[in-house]
Short mmCIF file of C-alpha atoms and ligand atoms in Angstrom, two decimals:
data_model
loop_
_atom_site.label_atom_id
_atom_site.label_comp_id
_atom_site.label_asym_id
_atom_site.label_seq_id
_atom_site.Cartn_x
_atom_site.Cartn_y
_atom_site.Cartn_z
CA MET G 1 0.00 0.00 0.00
CA THR G 2 1.22 3.52 -0.87
CA ILE G 3 -0.03 6.38 1.29
CA LEU G 4 0.23 10.13 1.60
CA ALA G 5 0.78 11.27 5.22
CA ILE G 6 0.27 14.73 6.67
CA GLU G 7 1.71 16.07 9.94
CA SER G 8 0.84 19.42 11.56
CA THR G 9 0.94 19.25 15.35
CA CYS G 10 3.18 22.16 16.33
CA ASP G 11 5.33 24.59 14.31
CA GLU G 12 6.04 22.17 11.47
CA THR G 13 4.03 21.25 8.38
CA GLY G 14 5.02 17.94 6.82
CA ALA G 15 3.92 15.61 4.06
CA ALA G 16 5.41 12.27 3.09
CA VAL G 17 4.68 9.39 0.75
CA GLY G 18 5.47 5.91 2.04
CA ARG G 19 4.75 2.25 1.42
CA LEU G 20 5.05 -1.05 3.25
CA THR G 21 7.78 -3.45 2.12
CA ALA G 22 7.58 -7.23 2.09
CA ASN G 23 9.47 -7.67 5.40
CA GLY G 24 7.24 -5.22 7.29
CA ALA G 25 9.54 -2.20 7.12
CA VAL G 26 8.30 1.15 5.79
CA GLU G 27 9.88 2.67 2.70
CA ILE G 28 9.76 6.47 2.48
CA LEU G 29 9.51 7.82 -1.07
CA SER G 30 9.44 11.50 -0.08
CA ASP G 31 9.46 13.52 3.14
CA VAL G 32 8.92 17.28 2.90
CA LYS G 33 8.83 19.77 5.75
CA ALA G 34 8.20 23.49 6.27
CA SER G 35 8.85 25.08 9.65
CA SER G 36 7.91 28.37 11.25
CA ALA G 37 10.51 27.93 14.03
CA GLU G 38 12.45 30.99 12.88
CA ILE G 39 9.45 33.25 13.46
CA HIS G 40 8.84 31.76 16.93
CA ALA G 41 12.50 32.26 17.86
CA LYS G 42 11.78 36.00 18.17
CA TYR G 43 9.24 35.25 20.89
CA GLY G 44 11.23 32.59 22.76
CA GLY G 45 8.63 29.88 22.14
CA VAL G 46 5.90 28.67 19.78
CA ILE G 47 2.99 31.10 19.38
CA PRO G 48 0.10 28.76 18.43
CA GLU G 49 -1.82 31.37 16.40
CA ILE G 50 1.25 32.18 14.28
CA ALA G 51 2.05 28.47 13.81
CA ALA G 52 -1.46 27.79 12.47
CA ARG G 53 -1.48 30.82 10.16
CA GLU G 54 1.86 29.75 8.66
CA GLN G 55 0.50 26.24 8.18
CA ILE G 56 -2.48 27.52 6.18
CA GLY G 57 -0.01 28.85 3.61
CA ALA G 58 2.42 25.93 3.73
CA ILE G 59 0.24 22.86 3.67
CA ILE G 60 -0.79 22.63 0.00
CA PRO G 61 2.71 23.40 -1.44
CA VAL G 62 4.25 20.88 0.99
CA ILE G 63 1.78 18.16 -0.04
CA ALA G 64 2.27 18.93 -3.75
CA GLU G 65 6.05 18.72 -3.34
CA ALA G 66 5.86 15.42 -1.46
CA ILE G 67 3.77 13.84 -4.22
CA GLU G 68 6.04 15.19 -6.94
CA GLU G 69 9.24 14.13 -5.19
CA ALA G 70 7.87 10.62 -4.65
CA GLY G 71 7.26 10.34 -8.38
CA VAL G 72 3.80 8.83 -7.93
CA GLU G 73 0.48 9.76 -9.54
CA VAL G 74 -2.39 10.76 -7.25
CA ALA G 75 -4.20 7.69 -8.64
CA ALA G 76 -1.48 5.46 -7.14
CA ILE G 77 -2.02 6.83 -3.61
CA GLU G 78 -4.22 4.31 -1.83
CA ALA G 79 -4.98 6.21 1.41
CA ILE G 80 -4.42 9.51 3.17
CA ALA G 81 -3.11 9.61 6.74
CA VAL G 82 -3.13 12.54 9.13
CA THR G 83 -2.08 13.25 12.72
CA GLU G 84 -5.23 13.70 14.81
CA GLY G 85 -3.29 14.62 18.00
CA PRO G 86 -1.88 15.35 20.46
CA GLY G 87 -0.84 18.83 19.43
CA LEU G 88 -1.87 22.47 19.17
CA ILE G 89 -5.53 22.62 18.20
CA GLY G 90 -5.13 25.30 15.48
CA SER G 91 -2.25 23.38 13.89
CA LEU G 92 -4.08 20.05 14.06
CA LEU G 93 -7.16 21.58 12.44
CA ILE G 94 -5.18 22.66 9.36
CA GLY G 95 -3.80 19.14 8.80
CA VAL G 96 -7.01 17.28 9.63
CA GLU G 97 -9.32 19.48 7.54
CA THR G 98 -6.92 19.36 4.56
CA ALA G 99 -6.67 15.56 4.79
CA LYS G 100 -10.46 15.24 5.00
CA ALA G 101 -10.95 17.47 1.96
CA LEU G 102 -8.38 15.51 -0.08
CA ALA G 103 -9.82 12.15 1.00
CA LEU G 104 -13.29 13.22 -0.12
CA ALA G 105 -12.16 14.90 -3.35
CA TRP G 106 -9.85 12.06 -4.37
CA LYS G 107 -12.16 9.33 -2.99
CA LYS G 108 -9.41 7.77 -0.81
CA PRO G 109 -9.80 6.20 2.63
CA LEU G 110 -8.61 8.32 5.57
CA ILE G 111 -6.40 7.05 8.41
CA ALA G 112 -6.08 8.88 11.77
CA VAL G 113 -2.66 8.75 13.46
CA ASN G 114 -1.58 9.40 17.04
CA HIS G 115 1.56 11.56 16.98
CA MET G 116 3.26 9.81 19.92
CA ALA G 117 2.69 6.31 18.54
CA ALA G 118 4.11 7.61 15.25
CA HIS G 119 7.32 8.75 16.99
CA VAL G 120 7.83 5.15 18.18
CA LEU G 121 6.90 3.56 14.84
CA ALA G 122 9.53 5.71 13.10
CA ASN G 123 11.74 2.81 14.21
CA TRP G 124 10.16 0.72 11.43
CA ILE G 125 11.36 3.06 8.67
CA LYS G 126 13.72 1.11 6.42
CA ARG G 127 17.40 1.51 7.23
CA GLU G 128 20.45 0.61 5.18
CA GLY G 129 20.68 -3.18 5.54
CA GLY G 130 18.60 -2.88 8.69
CA THR G 131 16.18 -5.15 10.44
CA ILE G 132 12.90 -4.22 12.08
CA PRO G 133 12.33 -4.38 15.87
CA GLN G 134 11.11 -7.64 17.34
CA LEU G 135 8.26 -7.44 19.85
CA PRO G 136 7.60 -7.21 22.76
CA ALA G 137 9.52 -3.96 23.08
CA VAL G 138 10.07 -1.27 25.67
CA ALA G 139 9.85 2.19 24.08
CA LEU G 140 11.18 5.38 25.62
CA ILE G 141 9.38 8.40 24.12
CA VAL G 142 11.15 11.67 24.88
CA SER G 143 9.80 14.80 23.22
CA GLY G 144 8.89 18.39 24.01
CA GLY G 145 5.60 17.39 25.61
CA HIS G 146 6.15 13.74 26.58
CA THR G 147 8.40 11.45 28.54
CA ASP G 148 6.81 8.03 28.57
CA ILE G 149 7.92 4.44 28.88
CA MET G 150 5.62 2.18 26.88
CA LEU G 151 5.43 -1.59 26.77
CA MET G 152 4.57 -2.72 23.23
CA ARG G 153 3.28 -6.30 23.21
CA SER G 154 2.29 -6.04 19.56
CA LEU G 155 1.92 -3.26 16.96
CA THR G 156 -1.49 -2.44 18.41
CA ASP G 157 -1.28 -3.58 22.06
CA TRP G 158 0.55 -0.81 23.99
CA GLU G 159 0.65 -0.11 27.70
CA TRP G 160 1.94 3.02 29.45
CA VAL G 161 4.21 1.71 32.21
CA GLY G 162 6.01 4.85 33.36
CA GLY G 163 7.00 8.41 32.63
CA THR G 164 7.41 11.88 34.01
CA ARG G 165 5.21 13.29 36.75
CA ASP G 166 5.76 16.85 35.62
CA ASP G 167 7.97 18.35 32.89
CA ALA G 168 8.90 16.34 29.81
CA ALA G 169 12.61 15.81 29.08
CA GLY G 170 12.48 18.07 26.00
CA GLU G 171 10.66 20.73 27.98
CA ALA G 172 13.45 20.54 30.59
CA PHE G 173 16.04 21.02 27.82
CA ASP G 174 14.09 23.98 26.42
CA LYS G 175 13.74 25.60 29.87
CA ALA G 176 17.44 25.01 30.54
CA ALA G 177 18.19 26.70 27.22
CA ARG G 178 16.14 29.72 28.17
CA ALA G 179 17.92 29.95 31.55
CA MET G 180 21.28 29.82 29.73
CA GLY G 181 20.23 32.54 27.29
CA PHE G 182 19.99 30.34 24.17
CA PRO G 183 17.28 31.18 21.59
CA TYR G 184 14.26 28.93 20.90
CA PRO G 185 14.29 26.04 20.07
CA GLY G 186 17.04 25.70 22.63
CA GLY G 187 17.21 21.96 23.45
CA PRO G 188 19.70 21.17 20.68
CA LEU G 189 21.81 24.21 21.70
CA VAL G 190 22.13 22.93 25.28
CA ALA G 191 23.28 19.60 23.81
CA LYS G 192 25.77 21.41 21.57
CA ALA G 193 27.16 23.43 24.49
CA ALA G 194 27.47 20.19 26.48
CA GLU G 195 29.42 18.56 23.64
CA ALA G 196 31.83 21.53 23.59
CA ALA G 197 32.61 21.17 27.32
CA GLY G 198 35.73 19.64 28.74
CA GLU G 199 35.68 17.79 32.06
CA ILE G 200 32.86 18.84 34.39
CA PRO G 201 34.33 20.47 37.57
CA THR G 202 33.40 18.44 40.69
CA GLU G 203 31.60 21.38 42.30
CA ILE G 204 29.20 21.58 39.31
CA LYS G 205 26.60 19.08 40.45
CA LEU G 206 22.90 18.74 39.66
CA PRO G 207 20.42 16.24 41.16
CA ARG G 208 19.20 13.09 39.37
CA PRO G 209 15.55 13.31 40.51
CA MET G 210 13.91 10.00 41.54
CA ILE G 211 16.79 7.97 40.11
CA ASN G 212 16.97 5.63 43.10
CA GLU G 213 13.25 5.13 43.55
CA LYS G 214 12.14 1.64 42.63
CA ASN G 215 9.54 2.65 40.07
CA LEU G 216 9.41 3.85 36.47
CA GLU G 217 8.49 7.41 37.37
CA MET G 218 10.55 10.50 36.64
CA SER G 219 10.48 14.21 37.45
CA PHE G 220 12.35 16.99 35.67
CA SER G 221 10.85 20.20 37.10
CA GLY G 222 13.13 20.19 40.18
CA LEU G 223 16.15 19.75 37.94
CA LYS G 224 15.26 22.99 36.16
CA THR G 225 15.07 24.84 39.53
CA ALA G 226 18.41 23.35 40.60
CA LEU G 227 19.92 24.51 37.31
CA LEU G 228 18.59 28.06 37.80
CA ASN G 229 20.18 28.11 41.28
CA LEU G 230 23.48 26.75 39.97
CA LEU G 231 23.59 29.40 37.23
CA ALA G 232 22.79 32.16 39.75
CA GLU G 233 25.49 30.93 42.17
CA ASN G 234 28.07 30.89 39.38
CA LYS G 235 27.12 34.17 37.70
CA GLN G 236 30.43 35.89 38.50
CA LYS G 237 32.54 32.83 37.65
CA ILE G 238 30.78 32.51 34.27
CA LYS G 239 31.73 36.13 33.48
CA GLU G 240 35.37 35.31 34.25
CA ARG G 241 35.34 31.96 32.46
CA PRO G 242 32.50 31.66 29.85
CA GLU G 243 33.31 27.96 29.17
CA LEU G 244 31.74 27.25 32.57
CA VAL G 245 28.31 27.52 30.87
CA ASN G 246 29.25 24.59 28.63
CA GLU G 247 30.31 22.58 31.69
CA ILE G 248 27.00 23.33 33.41
CA ALA G 249 25.18 22.31 30.19
CA ALA G 250 27.20 19.07 30.19
CA GLU G 251 26.19 18.32 33.79
CA PHE G 252 22.54 19.01 32.90
CA ASN G 253 22.69 16.77 29.80
CA LEU G 254 24.32 14.03 31.89
CA ALA G 255 21.72 14.30 34.69
CA VAL G 256 18.81 13.92 32.25
CA THR G 257 20.57 11.10 30.39
CA GLU G 258 21.35 9.15 33.58
CA VAL G 259 17.73 9.32 34.78
CA LEU G 260 16.33 8.26 31.39
CA VAL G 261 18.80 5.38 31.01
CA LYS G 262 18.30 4.11 34.58
CA LYS G 263 14.50 4.11 34.31
CA THR G 264 14.47 2.53 30.85
CA MET G 265 16.81 -0.21 32.06
CA ALA G 266 14.53 -0.80 35.08
CA ALA G 267 11.69 -1.34 32.58
CA VAL G 268 13.92 -3.75 30.62
CA GLU G 269 14.60 -5.74 33.77
CA LYS G 270 10.92 -5.84 34.68
CA TYR G 271 9.43 -6.69 31.27
CA LYS G 272 12.31 -8.56 29.57
CA PRO G 273 11.57 -7.21 26.06
CA ARG G 274 13.25 -8.39 22.83
CA SER G 275 13.92 -4.78 21.75
CA VAL G 276 14.32 -1.31 23.23
CA LEU G 277 13.17 1.61 21.09
CA LEU G 278 14.11 5.25 21.53
CA ALA G 279 11.81 7.89 20.02
CA GLY G 280 10.90 11.60 19.98
CA GLY G 281 12.82 14.82 19.53
CA VAL G 282 15.18 14.27 22.49
CA ALA G 283 16.27 11.01 20.83
CA ALA G 284 18.40 13.37 18.71
CA ASN G 285 20.58 13.90 21.80
CA LYS G 286 23.94 12.23 21.14
CA GLN G 287 24.74 11.42 24.76
CA LEU G 288 21.33 9.85 25.35
CA ARG G 289 21.58 7.84 22.12
CA GLY G 290 25.06 6.62 23.04
CA GLU G 291 24.50 5.82 26.71
CA LEU G 292 21.17 4.07 26.20
CA ALA G 293 22.55 2.02 23.29
CA LYS G 294 25.46 0.92 25.50
CA ALA G 295 23.29 -0.08 28.48
CA VAL G 296 20.74 -1.94 26.32
CA LYS G 297 23.43 -3.84 24.42
CA GLU G 298 25.12 -4.80 27.71
CA ALA G 299 21.78 -6.27 28.80
CA GLY G 300 21.80 -8.39 25.61
CA VAL G 301 18.73 -6.71 24.13
CA ALA G 302 18.42 -5.26 20.60
CA PHE G 303 18.41 -1.46 20.47
CA PHE G 304 16.71 0.67 17.83
CA LEU G 305 16.51 4.37 17.22
CA PRO G 306 15.34 6.29 14.19
CA ASP G 307 17.70 8.13 11.85
CA LEU G 308 18.26 11.65 13.17
CA LYS G 309 15.87 13.21 10.65
CA TYR G 310 13.03 10.96 11.83
CA CYS G 311 13.51 11.83 15.54
CA THR G 312 12.06 15.34 15.54
CA ASP G 313 8.59 15.94 14.09
CA ASN G 314 8.18 14.68 10.52
CA ALA G 315 5.51 13.21 8.25
CA ALA G 316 7.46 10.04 7.41
CA MET G 317 6.71 8.69 10.88
CA ILE G 318 3.00 9.44 10.32
CA ALA G 319 3.19 7.34 7.15
CA ALA G 320 4.90 4.54 9.12
CA CYS G 321 2.24 4.56 11.84
CA ALA G 322 -0.63 4.60 9.33
CA LEU G 323 0.85 1.67 7.40
CA LEU G 324 1.60 -0.43 10.48
CA GLN G 325 -1.56 0.15 12.54
CA PRO G 326 -4.15 1.66 10.18
CA ASP G 327 -7.08 3.26 11.99
CA TYR G 328 -9.61 4.00 9.21
CA VAL G 329 -11.99 6.84 9.99
CA ASP G 330 -14.95 8.50 8.32
CA PRO G 331 -13.64 11.64 6.54
CA LEU G 332 -16.82 13.51 7.46
CA ARG G 333 -16.45 12.75 11.15
CA LEU G 334 -12.74 13.01 12.01
CA ARG G 335 -11.97 15.77 14.48
CA PRO G 336 -8.56 16.72 15.92
CA ASP G 337 -7.95 15.09 19.27
CA PRO G 338 -5.51 17.21 21.26
CA GLY G 339 -5.62 14.76 24.21
CA LEU G 340 -2.29 13.49 25.48
CA GLU G 341 -3.10 9.78 25.69
CA VAL G 342 -1.06 7.36 23.62
CA ARG G 343 -3.36 4.75 22.18
O1 KG4 K 401 9.35 15.30 19.06
P1 KG4 K 401 9.63 16.74 18.90
O2 KG4 K 401 10.23 17.22 17.61
O3 KG4 K 401 8.35 17.58 19.12
C1 KG4 K 401 7.39 17.21 20.06
O4 KG4 K 401 6.54 16.35 19.70
O5 KG4 K 401 7.48 17.72 21.18
O6 KG4 K 401 10.57 17.13 20.13
C2 KG4 K 401 11.02 18.42 20.31
C3 KG4 K 401 11.85 18.47 21.58
C4 KG4 K 401 12.19 19.89 21.99
O7 KG4 K 401 11.93 20.04 23.36
C5 KG4 K 401 13.69 19.98 21.69
O8 KG4 K 401 14.36 20.90 22.52
C6 KG4 K 401 14.15 18.57 21.94
O9 KG4 K 401 13.11 17.78 21.40
N1 KG4 K 401 15.42 18.26 21.28
C7 KG4 K 401 16.55 17.96 21.94
C8 KG4 K 401 17.56 17.75 20.96
N2 KG4 K 401 16.98 17.91 19.73
C9 KG4 K 401 15.67 18.22 19.95
N3 KG4 K 401 16.81 17.85 23.25
C10 KG4 K 401 18.06 17.52 23.61
N4 KG4 K 401 19.07 17.31 22.73
C11 KG4 K 401 18.87 17.41 21.41
N5 KG4 K 401 19.87 17.18 20.56
ZN1 ZN K 402 6.74 15.14 18.25
#
């Protein structure tokens, strides 16, 4: 089956064409994206109204480009998939209403996709010589709005088994970035500063919230407060030695990584999965990718993570999710669902 997938949950507008291969992997024929992040940078965060207005202008050209780049005729597209949520309501409406209109005009079935499930199923996108994950799997979803540990018994049987009580890991990175004076979207800039750091001085220490508690729960809001205090305490020293900011960023990156790795490995021990999957925007973090891969391999379990370009929001993962767990809906009835549940 060949499908056209549309993604518009936040400040990005994406369209992709994908199809299922014989071994159950997803082949991506095109993946096009427009982003309004540069406009939001001026405000230090996403302004939902601006995001939606930009998407009104971007969505049709992005879809047209995705179809052209894939080299397929509209007649060859067998279904249209769209993210129904979670996300910003104005942004979701643009994607959902466009998908409904195209499904009706082109007489194609419509598939509704959950954005968080799609982040995880990006792990089924075909890799060079790669295999697909074996189930059951433990999936760590780390994005701007989510930090969840999911147990996947099959492609459609998922259970939430742990996650954050407050801030998501990506949100913590973005708040840390703001505290350090980096522009939006700051998460990757904190990671970059951390990579530029040398050894972390012993007096630069941040907590690892809930790391020793015997559960799969996490908390990142206290870490942000501890970081603000650490920056305030070291204000003068940072003026004298600006590299200290990089060292503080490195300690922050390490604290988040250690908590995520410890809790994911606790889930591995509890559920004994065949694979561990990393997903979501924070999966682009090099230290997290490296440390989790190491711990999972040491436990003798297969580790998967999407290519970098499929970690942050994209339409290819929406295509993957629609192909692997198609949820057909009536084009006249689909409404955006901004709820945060992962189905
Ligand atoms: O999945 P995503 O693109 O959007 C959501 O669905 O939220 O994730 C975006 C989040 C942002 O919080 C961003 O700061 C974070 O992912 N992020 C990173 C890195 N790249 C993106 N956080 C840490 N290190 C990175 N390299
Ligand atoms: Zn996302």
